[in-house]
PDB file of C-alpha atoms in Angstrom:
ATOM      1  CA  MET A  66      15.346 212.382  36.947  1.00 48.00           C
ATOM      2  CA  THR A  67      13.395 215.610  36.675  1.00 50.00           C
ATOM      3  CA  VAL A  68       9.796 215.543  37.789  1.00 59.00           C
ATOM      4  CA  GLN A  69       7.471 218.447  37.180  1.00 64.00           C
ATOM      5  CA  ASN A  70       5.256 219.424  40.090  1.00 65.00           C
ATOM      6  CA  SER A  71       2.508 221.986  39.589  1.00 56.00           C
ATOM      7  CA  ALA A  72       2.706 225.037  41.810  1.00 43.00           C
ATOM      8  CA  SER A  73      -1.053 225.038  42.333  1.00 43.00           C
ATOM      9  CA  ALA A  74      -3.545 222.197  42.261  1.00 49.00           C
ATOM     10  CA  ALA A  75      -5.970 221.800  39.385  1.00 58.00           C
ATOM     11  CA  GLY A  76      -9.530 222.542  40.431  1.00 55.00           C
ATOM     12  CA  ALA A  77     -12.800 222.483  38.559  1.00 45.00           C
ATOM     13  CA  ALA A  78     -11.903 225.564  36.537  1.00 39.00           C
ATOM     14  CA  LYS A  79      -8.219 226.150  37.277  1.00 41.00           C
ATOM     15  CA  ALA A  80      -5.269 225.577  34.969  1.00 37.00           C
ATOM     16  CA  THR A  81      -2.147 224.119  36.477  1.00 36.00           C
ATOM     17  CA  ARG A  82       1.365 225.079  35.562  1.00 39.00           C
ATOM     18  CA  GLY A  83       4.121 222.523  35.953  1.00 37.00           C
ATOM     19  CA  HIS A  84       7.451 223.650  37.360  1.00 37.00           C
ATOM     20  CA  PRO A  85      10.467 221.363  37.199  1.00 36.00           C
ATOM     21  CA  SER A  86      12.149 220.190  40.368  1.00 37.00           C
ATOM     22  CA  ASN A  87      14.500 217.327  41.138  1.00 39.00           C
ATOM     23  CA  ILE A  88      12.455 214.697  42.975  1.00 45.00           C
ATOM     24  CA  SER A  89      12.962 210.949  43.075  1.00 52.00           C
ATOM     25  CA  ASP A  90      10.094 208.554  42.441  1.00 57.00           C
ATOM     26  CA  PRO A  91       8.180 208.346  45.736  1.00 56.00           C
ATOM     27  CA  SER A  92       7.549 205.109  47.567  1.00 58.00           C
ATOM     28  CA  VAL A  93       4.036 204.072  48.573  1.00 55.00           C
ATOM     29  CA  ALA A  94       4.782 204.911  52.191  1.00 55.00           C
ATOM     30  CA  GLN A  95       6.006 208.380  51.274  1.00 53.00           C
ATOM     31  CA  ALA A  96       2.951 209.083  49.136  1.00 52.00           C
ATOM     32  CA  GLN A  97       0.339 208.313  51.782  1.00 52.00           C
ATOM     33  CA  HIS A  98      -1.412 211.145  53.630  1.00 55.00           C
ATOM     34  CA  SER A  99      -3.916 211.190  56.469  1.00 70.00           C
ATOM     35  CA  GLU A 100      -6.440 212.905  54.187  1.00 83.00           C
ATOM     36  CA  PRO A 101      -7.137 211.498  50.711  1.00 92.00           C
ATOM     37  CA  THR A 102      -5.315 213.282  47.901  1.00 96.00           C
ATOM     38  CA  VAL A 103      -5.771 212.904  44.168  1.00 97.00           C
ATOM     39  CA  THR A 104      -2.828 213.432  41.838  1.00 97.00           C
ATOM     40  CA  LEU A 105      -2.200 212.999  38.117  1.00 96.00           C
ATOM     41  CA  TYR A 106       1.019 211.106  37.464  1.00 96.00           C
ATOM     42  CA  GLY A 107       2.373 211.428  33.930  1.00 92.00           C
ATOM     43  CA  ARG A 108       4.976 209.202  32.301  1.00 90.00           C
ATOM     44  CA  ILE A 109       6.093 208.592  28.711  1.00 85.00           C
ATOM     45  CA  ALA A 110       3.310 206.690  26.978  1.00 69.00           C
ATOM     46  CA  ALA A 111       3.604 202.934  26.416  1.00 60.00           C
ATOM     47  CA  GLY A 112       7.077 202.554  27.838  1.00 57.00           C
ATOM     48  CA  GLY A 113       8.715 204.769  25.236  1.00 48.00           C
ATOM     49  CA  VAL A 114       6.231 204.559  22.352  1.00 49.00           C
ATOM     50  CA  GLY A 115       5.313 208.128  23.281  1.00 48.00           C
ATOM     51  CA  TYR A 116       8.596 209.224  21.717  1.00 53.00           C
ATOM     52  CA  VAL A 117       7.175 208.330  18.271  1.00 56.00           C
ATOM     53  CA  SER A 118       5.983 211.941  18.065  1.00 56.00           C
ATOM     54  CA  TRP A 119       9.610 213.100  17.619  1.00 57.00           C
ATOM     55  CA  PRO A 120      10.665 215.776  16.685  1.00 66.00           C
ATOM     56  CA  ASP A 121       7.577 217.033  18.514  1.00 69.00           C
ATOM     57  CA  PRO A 122       7.510 216.619  22.317  1.00 80.00           C
ATOM     58  CA  PRO A 123       6.854 213.084  23.632  1.00 82.00           C
ATOM     59  CA  ASP A 124       3.338 211.945  24.568  1.00 83.00           C
ATOM     60  CA  LEU A 125       2.376 211.437  28.208  1.00 87.00           C
ATOM     61  CA  HIS A 126       0.313 208.633  29.699  1.00 89.00           C
ATOM     62  CA  PHE A 127      -1.639 209.777  32.767  1.00 94.00           C
ATOM     63  CA  SER A 128      -2.690 207.747  35.794  1.00 96.00           C
ATOM     64  CA  ILE A 129      -4.825 208.977  38.676  1.00 98.00           C
ATOM     65  CA  ILE A 130      -3.241 208.236  42.045  1.00 98.00           C
ATOM     66  CA  ILE A 131      -5.483 208.360  45.106  1.00 97.00           C
ATOM     67  CA  ASP A 132      -3.582 208.055  48.354  1.00 94.00           C
ATOM     68  CA  ASP A 133      -5.151 207.585  51.731  1.00 91.00           C
ATOM     69  CA  ALA A 134      -3.558 206.532  55.005  1.00 85.00           C
ATOM     70  CA  TYR A 135      -6.537 204.280  55.731  1.00 87.00           C
ATOM     71  CA  SER A 136      -7.328 202.587  52.411  1.00 88.00           C
ATOM     72  CA  GLY A 137      -3.871 202.846  50.861  1.00 93.00           C
ATOM     73  CA  ILE A 138      -2.812 203.775  47.346  1.00 96.00           C
ATOM     74  CA  THR A 139      -5.162 203.336  44.376  1.00 97.00           C
ATOM     75  CA  LEU A 140      -3.927 203.717  40.788  1.00 98.00           C
ATOM     76  CA  LEU A 141      -6.529 204.218  38.056  1.00 98.00           C
ATOM     77  CA  ASP A 142      -6.092 204.639  34.324  1.00 96.00           C
ATOM     78  CA  GLY A 143      -7.312 203.381  30.967  1.00 94.00           C
ATOM     79  CA  GLN A 144      -5.448 200.635  29.137  1.00 89.00           C
ATOM     80  CA  PRO A 145      -5.912 198.830  25.830  1.00 86.00           C
ATOM     81  CA  THR A 146      -7.185 195.281  26.003  1.00 82.00           C
ATOM     82  CA  MET A 147      -5.021 192.471  24.648  1.00 74.00           C
ATOM     83  CA  MET A 148      -6.018 188.799  24.511  1.00 67.00           C
ATOM     84  CA  GLU A 149      -7.447 188.532  28.031  1.00 66.00           C
ATOM     85  CA  ALA A 150     -11.022 189.002  26.761  1.00 61.00           C
ATOM     86  CA  GLY A 151     -10.692 187.232  23.421  1.00 64.00           C
ATOM     87  CA  ILE A 152      -9.823 188.422  19.922  1.00 65.00           C
ATOM     88  CA  ARG A 153     -13.185 190.176  19.511  1.00 65.00           C
ATOM     89  CA  ASN A 154     -12.380 192.499  22.414  1.00 64.00           C
ATOM     90  CA  MET A 155      -8.807 193.380  21.493  1.00 68.00           C
ATOM     91  CA  ALA A 156      -7.716 197.025  21.245  1.00 80.00           C
ATOM     92  CA  LEU A 157     -10.616 198.335  23.310  1.00 88.00           C
ATOM     93  CA  ILE A 158     -10.374 200.466  26.451  1.00 91.00           C
ATOM     94  CA  LYS A 159     -10.659 198.951  29.905  1.00 93.00           C
ATOM     95  CA  THR A 160     -10.301 200.320  33.401  1.00 96.00           C
ATOM     96  CA  ASN A 161      -6.953 199.446  34.941  1.00 95.00           C
ATOM     97  CA  ARG A 162      -6.843 199.476  38.730  1.00 96.00           C
ATOM     98  CA  GLN A 163      -3.843 198.634  40.876  1.00 96.00           C
ATOM     99  CA  ASP A 164      -3.674 198.851  44.652  1.00 96.00           C
ATOM    100  CA  ASN A 165      -0.699 199.930  46.739  1.00 94.00           C
ATOM    101  CA  THR A 166       1.577 200.563  43.787  1.00 90.00           C
ATOM    102  CA  LEU A 167       2.992 203.625  42.078  1.00 91.00           C
ATOM    103  CA  PRO A 168       4.100 203.946  38.439  1.00 88.00           C
ATOM    104  CA  SER A 169       7.778 204.279  37.628  1.00 88.00           C
ATOM    105  CA  GLY A 170       9.356 206.796  35.272  1.00 88.00           C
ATOM    106  CA  ILE A 171       7.209 209.673  36.501  1.00 92.00           C
ATOM    107  CA  ARG A 172       7.803 212.905  34.579  1.00 92.00           C
ATOM    108  CA  VAL A 173       4.904 215.068  35.753  1.00 93.00           C
ATOM    109  CA  ARG A 174       2.824 215.218  38.938  1.00 95.00           C
ATOM    110  CA  ILE A 175      -0.263 217.446  39.047  1.00 96.00           C
ATOM    111  CA  PRO A 176      -2.285 217.633  42.282  1.00 96.00           C
ATOM    112  CA  LEU A 177      -6.051 217.848  41.778  1.00 97.00           C
ATOM    113  CA  GLN A 178      -8.461 219.696  44.037  1.00 95.00           C
ATOM    114  CA  PRO A 179     -12.113 218.628  44.461  1.00 96.00           C
ATOM    115  CA  PRO A 180     -14.861 220.850  43.047  1.00 95.00           C
ATOM    116  CA  GLN A 181     -16.223 223.537  45.309  1.00 94.00           C
ATOM    117  CA  GLY A 182     -18.437 222.065  48.004  1.00 95.00           C
ATOM    118  CA  MET A 183     -17.008 218.540  47.705  1.00 96.00           C
ATOM    119  CA  SER A 184     -14.726 217.096  50.379  1.00 95.00           C
ATOM    120  CA  ARG A 185     -11.485 215.311  49.509  1.00 95.00           C
ATOM    121  CA  GLN A 186     -12.958 212.081  50.852  1.00 95.00           C
ATOM    122  CA  GLU A 187     -16.021 212.345  48.618  1.00 96.00           C
ATOM    123  CA  PHE A 188     -13.884 213.382  45.626  1.00 97.00           C
ATOM    124  CA  ALA A 189     -11.689 210.306  45.947  1.00 97.00           C
ATOM    125  CA  HIS A 190     -14.696 208.042  46.533  1.00 96.00           C
ATOM    126  CA  ARG A 191     -16.595 209.314  43.492  1.00 97.00           C
ATOM    127  CA  ILE A 192     -13.582 208.823  41.223  1.00 98.00           C
ATOM    128  CA  ILE A 193     -13.273 205.200  42.321  1.00 97.00           C
ATOM    129  CA  VAL A 194     -17.016 204.569  41.919  1.00 97.00           C
ATOM    130  CA  SER A 195     -17.066 206.121  38.420  1.00 97.00           C
ATOM    131  CA  SER A 196     -14.095 203.995  37.393  1.00 97.00           C
ATOM    132  CA  GLN A 197     -15.954 200.878  38.592  1.00 96.00           C
ATOM    133  CA  ARG A 198     -18.989 201.825  36.522  1.00 96.00           C
ATOM    134  CA  PHE A 199     -16.967 202.354  33.344  1.00 96.00           C
ATOM    135  CA  VAL A 200     -18.075 200.090  30.503  1.00 93.00           C
ATOM    136  CA  SER A 201     -14.858 198.325  29.488  1.00 91.00           C
ATOM    137  CA  TYR A 202     -14.397 196.471  26.181  1.00 87.00           C
ATOM    138  CA  VAL A 203     -16.560 198.879  24.161  1.00 88.00           C
ATOM    139  CA  ALA A 204     -14.749 202.112  23.258  1.00 87.00           C
ATOM    140  CA  PRO A 205     -11.929 201.633  20.685  1.00 86.00           C
ATOM    141  CA  TYR A 206      -8.415 202.364  21.902  1.00 84.00           C
ATOM    142  CA  SER A 207      -6.227 204.088  19.328  1.00 77.00           C
ATOM    143  CA  ALA A 208      -2.748 205.503  18.947  1.00 64.00           C
ATOM    144  CA  PRO A 209      -2.484 209.009  17.462  1.00 58.00           C
ATOM    145  CA  LYS A 210      -3.416 209.294  13.799  1.00 52.00           C
ATOM    146  CA  ASN A 211      -0.680 207.909  11.549  1.00 46.00           C
ATOM    147  CA  ILE A 212       1.073 206.703  14.761  1.00 51.00           C
ATOM    148  CA  ARG A 213       2.385 210.205  15.487  1.00 48.00           C
ATOM    149  CA  GLY A 214       1.124 213.676  16.178  1.00 49.00           C
ATOM    150  CA  SER A 215      -1.555 214.768  18.605  1.00 52.00           C
ATOM    151  CA  GLN A 216      -4.884 213.951  16.929  1.00 58.00           C
ATOM    152  CA  MET A 217      -6.990 210.802  16.975  1.00 61.00           C
ATOM    153  CA  ARG A 218      -9.452 209.567  14.407  1.00 65.00           C
ATOM    154  CA  PRO A 219     -13.083 210.507  15.168  1.00 67.00           C
ATOM    155  CA  GLY A 220     -14.737 208.199  17.691  1.00 72.00           C
ATOM    156  CA  GLU A 221     -11.470 206.751  19.005  1.00 78.00           C
ATOM    157  CA  TYR A 222      -9.923 207.357  22.410  1.00 88.00           C
ATOM    158  CA  ASN A 223      -6.736 206.779  24.370  1.00 88.00           C
ATOM    159  CA  SER A 224      -5.580 206.739  27.985  1.00 89.00           C
ATOM    160  CA  SER A 225      -5.742 210.541  28.252  1.00 91.00           C
ATOM    161  CA  SER A 226      -9.335 210.451  26.984  1.00 94.00           C
ATOM    162  CA  TYR A 227     -10.143 207.908  29.701  1.00 96.00           C
ATOM    163  CA  VAL A 228      -8.624 209.909  32.566  1.00 97.00           C
ATOM    164  CA  ALA A 229     -10.119 213.189  31.300  1.00 97.00           C
ATOM    165  CA  GLY A 230     -13.533 211.543  30.963  1.00 97.00           C
ATOM    166  CA  LEU A 231     -13.318 209.975  34.420  1.00 98.00           C
ATOM    167  CA  LEU A 232     -12.484 213.310  36.027  1.00 98.00           C
ATOM    168  CA  GLN A 233     -15.184 215.097  34.032  1.00 98.00           C
ATOM    169  CA  SER A 234     -17.769 212.557  35.248  1.00 97.00           C
ATOM    170  CA  VAL A 235     -16.969 213.601  38.814  1.00 97.00           C
ATOM    171  CA  MET A 236     -15.942 217.267  38.511  1.00 97.00           C
ATOM    172  CA  GLY A 237     -18.397 218.373  35.840  1.00 96.00           C
ATOM    173  CA  CYS A 238     -15.602 219.500  33.515  1.00 95.00           C
ATOM    174  CA  VAL A 239     -12.144 218.452  32.395  1.00 96.00           C
ATOM    175  CA  PRO A 240      -9.490 220.205  34.514  1.00 94.00           C
ATOM    176  CA  SER A 241      -7.007 222.302  32.546  1.00 92.00           C
ATOM    177  CA  ILE A 242      -3.475 220.984  32.802  1.00 91.00           C
ATOM    178  CA  SER A 243      -0.059 222.166  31.689  1.00 88.00           C
ATOM    179  CA  ALA A 244       2.918 219.892  31.043  1.00 89.00           C
ATOM    180  CA  PRO A 245       5.652 221.956  29.361  1.00 89.00           C
ATOM    181  CA  GLY A 246       7.891 219.832  27.155  1.00 89.00           C
ATOM    182  CA  PHE A 247       5.272 217.110  26.616  1.00 89.00           C
ATOM    183  CA  GLN A 248       2.153 216.432  24.564  1.00 84.00           C
ATOM    184  CA  THR A 249      -1.127 215.260  26.078  1.00 87.00           C
ATOM    185  CA  PRO A 250      -3.021 214.016  22.989  1.00 82.00           C
ATOM    186  CA  GLU A 251      -6.785 213.755  23.409  1.00 85.00           C
ATOM    187  CA  TRP A 252      -6.928 215.287  26.890  1.00 92.00           C
ATOM    188  CA  GLU A 253      -9.397 217.725  25.311  1.00 90.00           C
ATOM    189  CA  ASN A 254     -11.438 214.799  23.914  1.00 90.00           C
ATOM    190  CA  PRO A 255     -12.743 212.960  27.016  1.00 94.00           C
ATOM    191  CA  ILE A 256     -14.644 209.704  26.763  1.00 94.00           C
ATOM    192  CA  PRO A 257     -18.360 210.616  27.035  1.00 93.00           C
ATOM    193  CA  GLY A 258     -19.899 210.546  30.474  1.00 93.00           C
ATOM    194  CA  HIS A 259     -22.409 207.759  29.773  1.00 92.00           C
ATOM    195  CA  PHE A 260     -19.524 205.267  29.613  1.00 94.00           C
ATOM    196  CA  PHE A 261     -18.895 206.024  33.297  1.00 95.00           C
ATOM    197  CA  LYS A 262     -22.535 205.393  34.193  1.00 90.00           C
ATOM    198  CA  GLY A 263     -22.558 201.827  32.942  1.00 82.00           C
ATOM    199  CA  GLU A 264     -24.304 202.880  29.735  1.00 70.00           C
ATOM    200  CA  ALA A 265     -22.825 202.128  26.309  1.00 61.00           C
ATOM    201  CA  ILE A 266     -23.968 200.687  23.002  1.00 54.00           C
ATOM    202  CA  ARG A 267     -21.631 198.615  20.862  1.00 49.00           C
TER     203      ARG A 267
END
């Protein structure tokens, strides 16, 4: 499987450029570092539903992976709610956190650098705290308009919107990313910052 790794890490105002290289999916042990690192892992959205954009490039689903030799691996992303919170709360966005696990089917890996003046430890900590403050079961989760293409309906968001909004709440802006051969619908439309401060109105 081909996995794209960016040549330079994405910072507060830096664009990354993915370059293909042949790398197998890493294990949790291989991913851990002595200093916390933050990486975007991209895979085909919804286990293959991302291919619905054909003949355009497939859509990516991004997860934030924080790896630390002391606290382990933390996976963070936004997922649609199903029946776990009742019918009234279906198809809304919730924070998905998994510990000591890595996603499979990785197509793109993009390292992220903390903003200037922020340590890696603080960067990782703030991302986790902002994800914990996110108001789940409020923002509507939507597939691309007409189930294909790269645009959402106004006021609707997806997993890319969640990750972009989470990073913006910590970094002050959405980092520019590049994933040649894939689409990243709604990366440029982050969920507003007040959702990550525990503030939202139904």
